[in-house]
Every structure is written in C-alpha cells, then in structure tokens.
Short mmCIF file of C-alpha atoms and ligand atoms in Angstrom, two decimals:
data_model
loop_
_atom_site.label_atom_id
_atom_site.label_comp_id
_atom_site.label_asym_id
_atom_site.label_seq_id
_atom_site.Cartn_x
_atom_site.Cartn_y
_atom_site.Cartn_z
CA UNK P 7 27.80 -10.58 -60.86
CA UNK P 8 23.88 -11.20 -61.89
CA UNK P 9 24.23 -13.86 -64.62
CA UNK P 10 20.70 -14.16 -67.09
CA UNK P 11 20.33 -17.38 -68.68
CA UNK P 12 17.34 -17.01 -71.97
CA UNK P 13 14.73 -19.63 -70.47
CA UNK P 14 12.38 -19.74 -73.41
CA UNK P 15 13.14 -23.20 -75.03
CA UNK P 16 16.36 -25.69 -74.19
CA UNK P 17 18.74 -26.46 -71.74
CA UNK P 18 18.58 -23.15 -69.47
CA UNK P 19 18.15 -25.00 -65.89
CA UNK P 20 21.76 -26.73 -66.50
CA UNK P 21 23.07 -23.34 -67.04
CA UNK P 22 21.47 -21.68 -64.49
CA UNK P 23 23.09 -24.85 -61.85
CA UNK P 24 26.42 -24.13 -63.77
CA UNK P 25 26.66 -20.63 -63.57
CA UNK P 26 25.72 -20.84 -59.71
CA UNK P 27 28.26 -23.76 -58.89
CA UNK P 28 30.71 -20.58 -60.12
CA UNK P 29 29.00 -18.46 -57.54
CA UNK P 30 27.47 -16.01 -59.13
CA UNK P 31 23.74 -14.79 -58.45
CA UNK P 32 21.79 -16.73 -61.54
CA UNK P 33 17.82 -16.44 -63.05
CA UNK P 34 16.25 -16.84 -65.87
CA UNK P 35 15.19 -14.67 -68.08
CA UNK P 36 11.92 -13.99 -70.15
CA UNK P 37 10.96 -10.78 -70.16
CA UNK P 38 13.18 -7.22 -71.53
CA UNK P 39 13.17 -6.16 -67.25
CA UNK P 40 14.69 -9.11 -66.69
CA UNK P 41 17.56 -8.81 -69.50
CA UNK P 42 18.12 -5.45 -68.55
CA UNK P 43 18.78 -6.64 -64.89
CA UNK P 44 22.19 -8.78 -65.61
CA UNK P 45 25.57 -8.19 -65.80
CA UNK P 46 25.73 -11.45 -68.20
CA UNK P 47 23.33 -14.14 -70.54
CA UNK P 48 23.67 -17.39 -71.71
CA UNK P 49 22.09 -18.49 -74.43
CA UNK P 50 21.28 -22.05 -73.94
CA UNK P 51 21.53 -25.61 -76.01
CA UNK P 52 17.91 -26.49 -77.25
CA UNK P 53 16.39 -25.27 -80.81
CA UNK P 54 17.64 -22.34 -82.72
CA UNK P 55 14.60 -22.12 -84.27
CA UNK P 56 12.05 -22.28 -81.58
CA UNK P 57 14.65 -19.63 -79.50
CA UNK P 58 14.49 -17.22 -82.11
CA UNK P 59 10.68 -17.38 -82.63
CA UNK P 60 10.11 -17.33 -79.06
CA UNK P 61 12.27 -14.24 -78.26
CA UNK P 62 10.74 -12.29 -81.39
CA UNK P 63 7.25 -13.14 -79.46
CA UNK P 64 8.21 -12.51 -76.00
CA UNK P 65 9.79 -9.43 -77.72
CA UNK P 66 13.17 -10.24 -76.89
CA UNK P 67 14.54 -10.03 -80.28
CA UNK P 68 15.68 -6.60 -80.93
CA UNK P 69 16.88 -5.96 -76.85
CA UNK P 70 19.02 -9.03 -76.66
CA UNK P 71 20.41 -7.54 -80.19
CA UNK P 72 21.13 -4.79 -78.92
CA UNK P 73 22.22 -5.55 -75.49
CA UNK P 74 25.26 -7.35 -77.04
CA UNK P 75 25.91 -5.28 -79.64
CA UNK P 76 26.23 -2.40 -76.49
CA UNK P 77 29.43 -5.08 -75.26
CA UNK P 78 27.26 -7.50 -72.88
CA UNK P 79 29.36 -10.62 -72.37
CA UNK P 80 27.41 -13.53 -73.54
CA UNK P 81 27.87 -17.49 -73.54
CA UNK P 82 26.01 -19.29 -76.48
CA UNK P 83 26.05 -23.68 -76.50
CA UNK P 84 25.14 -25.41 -79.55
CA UNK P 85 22.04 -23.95 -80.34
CA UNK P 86 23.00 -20.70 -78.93
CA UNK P 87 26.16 -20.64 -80.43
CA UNK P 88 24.03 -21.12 -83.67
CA UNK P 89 22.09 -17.87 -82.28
CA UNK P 90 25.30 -15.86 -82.39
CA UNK P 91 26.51 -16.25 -85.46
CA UNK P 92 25.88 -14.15 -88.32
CA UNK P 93 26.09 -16.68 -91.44
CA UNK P 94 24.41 -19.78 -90.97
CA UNK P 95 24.74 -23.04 -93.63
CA UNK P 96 21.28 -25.65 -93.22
CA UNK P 97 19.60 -22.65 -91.21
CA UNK P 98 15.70 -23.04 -91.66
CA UNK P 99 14.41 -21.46 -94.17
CA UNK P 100 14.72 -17.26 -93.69
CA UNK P 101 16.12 -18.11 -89.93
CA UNK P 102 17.52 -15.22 -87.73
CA UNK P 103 20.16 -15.17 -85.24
CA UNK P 104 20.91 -12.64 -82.75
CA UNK P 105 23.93 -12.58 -84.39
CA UNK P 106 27.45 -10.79 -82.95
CA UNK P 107 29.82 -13.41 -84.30
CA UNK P 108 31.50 -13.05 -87.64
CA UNK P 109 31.48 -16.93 -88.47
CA UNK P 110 29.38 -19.14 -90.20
CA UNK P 111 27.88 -22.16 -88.51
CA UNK P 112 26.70 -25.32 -90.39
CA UNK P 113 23.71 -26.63 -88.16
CA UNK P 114 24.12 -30.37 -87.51
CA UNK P 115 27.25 -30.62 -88.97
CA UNK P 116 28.57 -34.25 -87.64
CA UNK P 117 25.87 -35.76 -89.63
CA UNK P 118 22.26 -36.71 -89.33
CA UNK P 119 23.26 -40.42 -88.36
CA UNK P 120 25.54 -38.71 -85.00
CA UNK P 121 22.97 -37.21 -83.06
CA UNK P 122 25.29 -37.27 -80.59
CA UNK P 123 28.71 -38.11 -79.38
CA UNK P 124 30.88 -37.55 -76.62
CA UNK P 125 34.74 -36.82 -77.45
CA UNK P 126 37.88 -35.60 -75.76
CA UNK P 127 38.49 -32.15 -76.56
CA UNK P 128 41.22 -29.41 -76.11
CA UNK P 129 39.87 -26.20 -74.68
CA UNK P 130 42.03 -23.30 -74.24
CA UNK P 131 45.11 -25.21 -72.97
CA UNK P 132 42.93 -28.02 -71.11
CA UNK P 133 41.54 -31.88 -71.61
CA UNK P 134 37.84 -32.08 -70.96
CA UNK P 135 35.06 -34.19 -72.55
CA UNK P 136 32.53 -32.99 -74.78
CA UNK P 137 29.01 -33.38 -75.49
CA UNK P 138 27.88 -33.20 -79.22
CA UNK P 139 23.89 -33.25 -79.44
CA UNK P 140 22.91 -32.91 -83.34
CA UNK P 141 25.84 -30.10 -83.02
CA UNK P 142 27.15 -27.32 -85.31
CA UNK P 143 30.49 -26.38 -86.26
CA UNK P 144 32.08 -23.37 -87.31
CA UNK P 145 32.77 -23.57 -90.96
CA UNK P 146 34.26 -20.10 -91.82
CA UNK P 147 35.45 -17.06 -89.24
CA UNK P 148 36.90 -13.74 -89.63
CA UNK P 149 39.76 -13.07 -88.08
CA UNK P 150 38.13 -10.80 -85.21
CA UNK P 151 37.20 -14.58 -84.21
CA UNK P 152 39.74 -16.94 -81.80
CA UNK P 153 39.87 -20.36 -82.03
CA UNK P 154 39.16 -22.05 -78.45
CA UNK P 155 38.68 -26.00 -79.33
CA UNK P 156 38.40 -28.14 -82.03
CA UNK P 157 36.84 -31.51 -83.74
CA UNK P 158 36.75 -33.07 -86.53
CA UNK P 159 39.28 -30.33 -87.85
CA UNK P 160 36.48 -27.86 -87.41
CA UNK P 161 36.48 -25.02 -84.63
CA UNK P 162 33.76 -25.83 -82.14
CA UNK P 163 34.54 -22.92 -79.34
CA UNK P 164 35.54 -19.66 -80.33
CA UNK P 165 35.27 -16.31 -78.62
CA UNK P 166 35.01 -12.89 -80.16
CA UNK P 167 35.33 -9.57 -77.90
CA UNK P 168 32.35 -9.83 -75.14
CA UNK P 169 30.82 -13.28 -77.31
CA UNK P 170 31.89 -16.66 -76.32
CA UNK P 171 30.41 -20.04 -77.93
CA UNK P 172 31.14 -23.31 -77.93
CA UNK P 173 29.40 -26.45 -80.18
CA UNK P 174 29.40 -28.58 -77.16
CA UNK P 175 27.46 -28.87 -73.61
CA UNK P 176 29.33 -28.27 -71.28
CA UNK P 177 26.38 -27.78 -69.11
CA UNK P 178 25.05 -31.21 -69.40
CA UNK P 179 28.84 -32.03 -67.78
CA UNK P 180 29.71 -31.35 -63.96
CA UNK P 181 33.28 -29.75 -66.13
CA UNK P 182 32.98 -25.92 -65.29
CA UNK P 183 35.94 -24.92 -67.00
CA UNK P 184 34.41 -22.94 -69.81
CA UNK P 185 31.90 -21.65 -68.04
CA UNK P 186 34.79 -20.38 -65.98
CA UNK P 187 36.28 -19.82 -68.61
CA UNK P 188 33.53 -17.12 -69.78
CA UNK P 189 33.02 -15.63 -66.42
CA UNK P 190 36.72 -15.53 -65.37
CA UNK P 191 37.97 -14.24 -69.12
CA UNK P 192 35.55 -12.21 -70.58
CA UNK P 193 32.97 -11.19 -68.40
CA UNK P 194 35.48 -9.51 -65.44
CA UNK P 195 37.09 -7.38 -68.46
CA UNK P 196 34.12 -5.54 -69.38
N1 LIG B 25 20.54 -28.58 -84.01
C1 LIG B 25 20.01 -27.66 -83.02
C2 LIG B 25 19.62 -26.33 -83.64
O1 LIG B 25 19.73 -26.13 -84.79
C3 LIG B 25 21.00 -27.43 -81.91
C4 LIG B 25 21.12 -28.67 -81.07
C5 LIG B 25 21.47 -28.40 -79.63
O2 LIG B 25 21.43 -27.28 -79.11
N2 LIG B 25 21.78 -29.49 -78.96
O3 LIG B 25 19.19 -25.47 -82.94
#
C-alpha cells in the first residue's frame, strides 16, 4: 500500500517514519499527482489554519475533498483531526475543513494554560500514552461516528467509515498501535 502524508505545514516527517515502521511505501504529498498516487493520507498535527490555506493555494482543497468523499481511508492527528470534522467550536474566523466527519471539534479544548500534556489513554481495547499539544476534543458526534478513546470525559479518537482521527500524537510516540490501527482496520477493507 502507497501511504500520502499532506506535507504542507506540521508534523508530516513523524508520520511519514510511522507509517514506514508499518511497512508500507510512504511520501509526502504536495501536489494533486501526488494525492492521486496513494492508496491512503494522513493529515498531520501542526496548524489547521495554515493546512487549510496552504492546500486551497497549492490547490489541494477541492481534490483532497473529494478524494475522501470517493471512500479514501484517511488518518487526521490533532490538527488534522480538526481538518476532518465538519462543525468546528473556536475555529478562526470563516475556517474550512476538509471535512468527512459528522462531529464537532472544540480547538484547544484542555485550556489555553495546558499546551500540552501527556496522559494514559484507552484506545480500542489497549493502554498507551498520549500526547496532547494545544489539542481538540470532540464535543458532539452523530451516531455514524465510533468512539475509539477518551479524556477528560470527551472522545479524543473516533473513526467514521474510511475517516479515522484521533486528538493525540501518536506520531511524536514510538506507540504504532493506531497507526496500525488505521492501516490494519480501515484501510485493508476498502
Ligand atoms: N490547535 C491546533 C490547531 O488548531 C492543533 C494543534 C496540533 O496539531 N498540535 O490547528
């Protein structure tokens, strides 16, 4: 499996390691060639707002729409979980998401004063630690949505069809299990 990570802004290098420690063939991607090209994309911790803006210049907006829209699996962290969902609480003013997830997010919802945090968390079954950077949560979801993990009595992973997304950082953690998780779960079903 080809696996895209978005490398316009954020954390996409620690995906791209992550996805490869699973063994799959890993780039990055910039351009619409390049999206078309993978079987997968992560959308990667960083800035919602600078992603969004970049991909609407590197005209990226629309495809990557539409690419998961058409059932492409895709893996958002923090702020690409943030891309994914459709409702956002504390967005920027008139900020878009690729959207694809029927929940609303709160951007930095553990407070201004917890930029970040690390905390034992339940994922699908499993103990692993978690890494909160200025994080959202998931503060209402349809239920098309799944509950994966959970803090502070908020969801912080959920999955939805072909979307996964988690609050947390797993990449910034040598813990593969929801990248796994992604790759084992959702992307072989499609
Ligand atoms: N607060 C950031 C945003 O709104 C997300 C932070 C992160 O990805 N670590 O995009």
């Amino acid at each position: 499996m080809r696996v895209g990570v978005l490398a316009l802004q954020g954390d996409f290098r620690e995906h791209i390691a992550a996805s490869k420690a699973c063994g799959h063939d890993s780039i990055e991607v910039r351009t619409e060639a390049e999206l078309k090209s993978v079987d997968a994309l992560i959308l990667p911790g960083g800035e919602s707002t600078t992603i969004v803006h970049l991909a609407q210049t590197f005209n990226l907006y629309e495809p990557i729409r539409a690419r998961i829209n058409e059932g492409l699996p895709v893996y958002g962290s923090c702020a690409g979980m943030i891309l994914l969902a459709d409702r956002i609480i504390d967005g920027a003013a008139g900020q878009k998401t690729f959207g694809g997830l029927d929940i609303t997010v709160r951007r930095n919802a553990f407070g201004r004063q917890v930029e970040s945090f690390e905390s034992d968390i339940d994922f699908n079954g499993k103990t692993m630690k978690a890494v909160f950077i200025r994080a959202p949560w998931v503060e209402q979801y349809s239920e098309k949505v799944t509950v994966l993990a959970t803090a502070s009595d908020h969801p912080v992973a959920v999955k939805q069809g072909n979307i996964v997304a988690t609050s947390f950082h797993p990449e910034l953690t040598s813990d593969l299990a929801v990248h796994r998780y992604f790759f084992d779960e959702i992307c072989k079903n499609r």
